Amino acid sequence: DWQPIIAIRKKATFNGRPNSVNVLKQSINISANDEMEVRITTGGTTSNLSWATPTGVDANETAIETKVTGGTALTTSVDGNPLDYGFVFANNKSNSTFDSNVAATIGANEELIFWIRRLSATGAIIVKHANITVKEEW
């Protein structure tokens, strides 16, 4: 089964005004210890956890919000439309990565969701690092 691990969206309001900042997804990458499929969707809806300011950024300095699982399963009520798809191949390495540079503009109230799924049916995947990089055009 596909598991969403990170979701981002553009805030509805930013510093007390409608959010007019253009938000572009620049890249997404993940590092893990085993083989898995990855996908990125837009237009989906996550249905648990709270939206929060990205780590290390003041709320009044960013036009986006994130949901990061942090060990709690992120669930969805709508999967969304595929934007990019790929694989992390282990190839007997201790560390494999996937990096997506597909450009996308995130619309108002639109969620961009990053998903993973095991290629084999057993065991847990150890995600060592995962992030979404966005560009805010003010």
Short mmCIF file of C-alpha atoms in Angstrom, two decimals:
data_model
loop_
_atom_site.label_atom_id
_atom_site.label_comp_id
_atom_site.label_asym_id
_atom_site.label_seq_id
_atom_site.Cartn_x
_atom_site.Cartn_y
_atom_site.Cartn_z
CA ASP A 1 0.00 0.00 0.00
CA TRP A 2 1.10 3.56 -0.72
CA GLN A 3 1.97 5.57 2.40
CA PRO A 4 2.01 9.38 2.33
CA ILE A 5 4.97 10.75 4.31
CA ILE A 6 5.04 14.51 3.63
CA ALA A 7 2.37 16.96 2.48
CA ILE A 8 2.70 20.68 1.76
CA ARG A 9 0.22 23.37 0.80
CA LYS A 10 0.08 27.08 0.20
CA LYS A 11 -1.45 28.98 3.15
CA ALA A 12 -4.89 30.49 2.45
CA THR A 13 -3.81 33.76 4.07
CA PHE A 14 -0.31 35.11 4.60
CA ASN A 15 0.38 37.90 7.11
CA GLY A 16 -3.31 38.77 7.30
CA ARG A 17 -3.92 39.01 3.53
CA PRO A 18 -4.92 36.54 0.82
CA ASN A 19 -1.80 34.58 -0.13
CA SER A 20 -0.55 35.85 -3.50
CA VAL A 21 2.92 34.29 -3.22
CA ASN A 22 3.75 31.95 -6.11
CA VAL A 23 4.93 28.61 -4.64
CA LEU A 24 6.91 26.24 -6.87
CA LYS A 25 8.07 22.73 -6.02
CA GLN A 26 11.73 22.55 -6.92
CA SER A 27 12.79 19.08 -5.81
CA ILE A 28 11.90 16.14 -3.63
CA ASN A 29 14.39 13.57 -2.45
CA ILE A 30 14.45 10.57 -0.18
CA SER A 31 17.15 8.30 1.13
CA ALA A 32 16.28 4.81 2.38
CA ASN A 33 17.82 1.46 3.17
CA ASP A 34 15.69 -0.67 0.86
CA GLU A 35 13.95 -0.72 -2.50
CA MET A 36 10.72 1.20 -2.84
CA GLU A 37 8.48 3.02 -5.25
CA VAL A 38 7.88 6.74 -4.77
CA ARG A 39 5.30 9.10 -6.21
CA ILE A 40 4.28 12.73 -5.97
CA THR A 41 0.68 13.83 -6.35
CA THR A 42 -1.20 17.12 -6.42
CA GLY A 43 -4.85 17.74 -5.68
CA GLY A 44 -5.07 15.08 -2.97
CA THR A 45 -6.30 15.62 0.56
CA THR A 46 -4.69 14.44 3.79
CA SER A 47 -7.16 13.77 6.56
CA ASN A 48 -5.21 13.72 9.81
CA LEU A 49 -2.39 15.56 11.56
CA SER A 50 -2.26 19.34 11.75
CA TRP A 51 -0.77 21.81 9.29
CA ALA A 52 2.32 23.51 10.70
CA THR A 53 5.06 25.94 9.72
CA PRO A 54 8.08 24.12 8.22
CA THR A 55 10.86 23.34 10.69
CA GLY A 56 13.36 26.15 11.18
CA VAL A 57 11.21 28.88 9.57
CA ASP A 58 9.11 31.62 11.20
CA ALA A 59 5.41 31.50 10.28
CA ASN A 60 5.48 35.11 9.03
CA GLU A 61 8.39 34.30 6.68
CA THR A 62 6.85 31.48 4.64
CA ALA A 63 3.76 31.12 2.46
CA ILE A 64 3.46 27.34 2.99
CA GLU A 65 2.44 24.82 5.63
CA THR A 66 3.52 21.20 6.02
CA LYS A 67 2.35 17.91 7.46
CA VAL A 68 5.24 15.64 8.31
CA THR A 69 4.53 12.23 9.77
CA GLY A 70 7.29 12.05 12.38
CA GLY A 71 6.32 8.46 13.18
CA THR A 72 2.55 9.04 12.97
CA ALA A 73 0.92 7.62 9.86
CA LEU A 74 -0.37 10.35 7.54
CA THR A 75 -3.68 9.29 5.99
CA THR A 76 -5.50 10.57 2.93
CA SER A 77 -9.13 10.91 1.96
CA VAL A 78 -8.27 11.70 -1.70
CA ASP A 79 -5.07 10.41 -3.37
CA GLY A 80 -4.66 13.17 -5.97
CA ASN A 81 -3.24 13.26 -9.48
CA PRO A 82 0.24 11.83 -10.23
CA LEU A 83 2.94 14.41 -10.92
CA ASP A 84 6.06 12.22 -10.80
CA TYR A 85 6.90 8.58 -10.14
CA GLY A 86 10.13 6.70 -9.52
CA PHE A 87 12.09 4.11 -7.60
CA VAL A 88 14.75 3.82 -4.94
CA PHE A 89 16.90 0.80 -5.79
CA ALA A 90 18.97 -0.80 -3.02
CA ASN A 91 21.49 -2.65 -5.23
CA ASN A 92 23.17 -3.99 -2.07
CA LYS A 93 23.95 -0.47 -0.89
CA SER A 94 23.26 0.85 2.58
CA ASN A 95 21.87 4.07 1.15
CA SER A 96 19.85 4.71 -2.01
CA THR A 97 18.14 7.90 -3.16
CA PHE A 98 15.42 9.25 -5.42
CA ASP A 99 15.45 12.87 -6.52
CA SER A 100 12.60 14.51 -8.41
CA ASN A 101 13.19 17.81 -10.18
CA VAL A 102 9.80 17.94 -11.93
CA ALA A 103 8.63 21.56 -11.67
CA ALA A 104 5.12 22.29 -10.41
CA THR A 105 3.24 25.33 -9.12
CA ILE A 106 1.17 24.71 -6.01
CA GLY A 107 -2.25 26.33 -6.20
CA ALA A 108 -4.31 27.80 -3.36
CA ASN A 109 -5.49 25.07 -0.95
CA GLU A 110 -3.84 22.39 -3.12
CA GLU A 111 -1.82 19.71 -1.38
CA LEU A 112 1.37 18.28 -2.81
CA ILE A 113 1.86 14.82 -1.28
CA PHE A 114 4.98 12.62 -1.28
CA TRP A 115 4.28 8.85 -1.11
CA ILE A 116 6.34 5.66 -0.67
CA ARG A 117 5.59 1.94 -1.13
CA ARG A 118 7.76 -1.16 -0.65
CA LEU A 119 8.72 -3.13 -3.73
CA SER A 120 8.83 -6.36 -1.74
CA ALA A 121 5.97 -7.45 0.49
CA THR A 122 7.73 -7.85 3.86
CA GLY A 123 9.70 -5.83 6.39
CA ALA A 124 9.94 -2.17 7.18
CA ILE A 125 11.69 0.52 5.16
CA ILE A 126 14.03 2.75 7.11
CA VAL A 127 13.67 6.25 5.68
CA LYS A 128 16.89 8.04 6.54
CA HIS A 129 15.98 11.39 5.04
CA ALA A 130 13.12 12.89 3.03
CA ASN A 131 12.46 16.48 2.03
CA ILE A 132 10.58 18.77 -0.32
CA THR A 133 12.29 21.94 -1.53
CA VAL A 134 10.05 24.79 -2.67
CA LYS A 135 10.68 28.25 -4.03
CA GLU A 136 8.49 31.15 -2.94
CA GLU A 137 8.28 34.00 -5.46
CA TRP A 138 7.26 37.15 -3.59
#
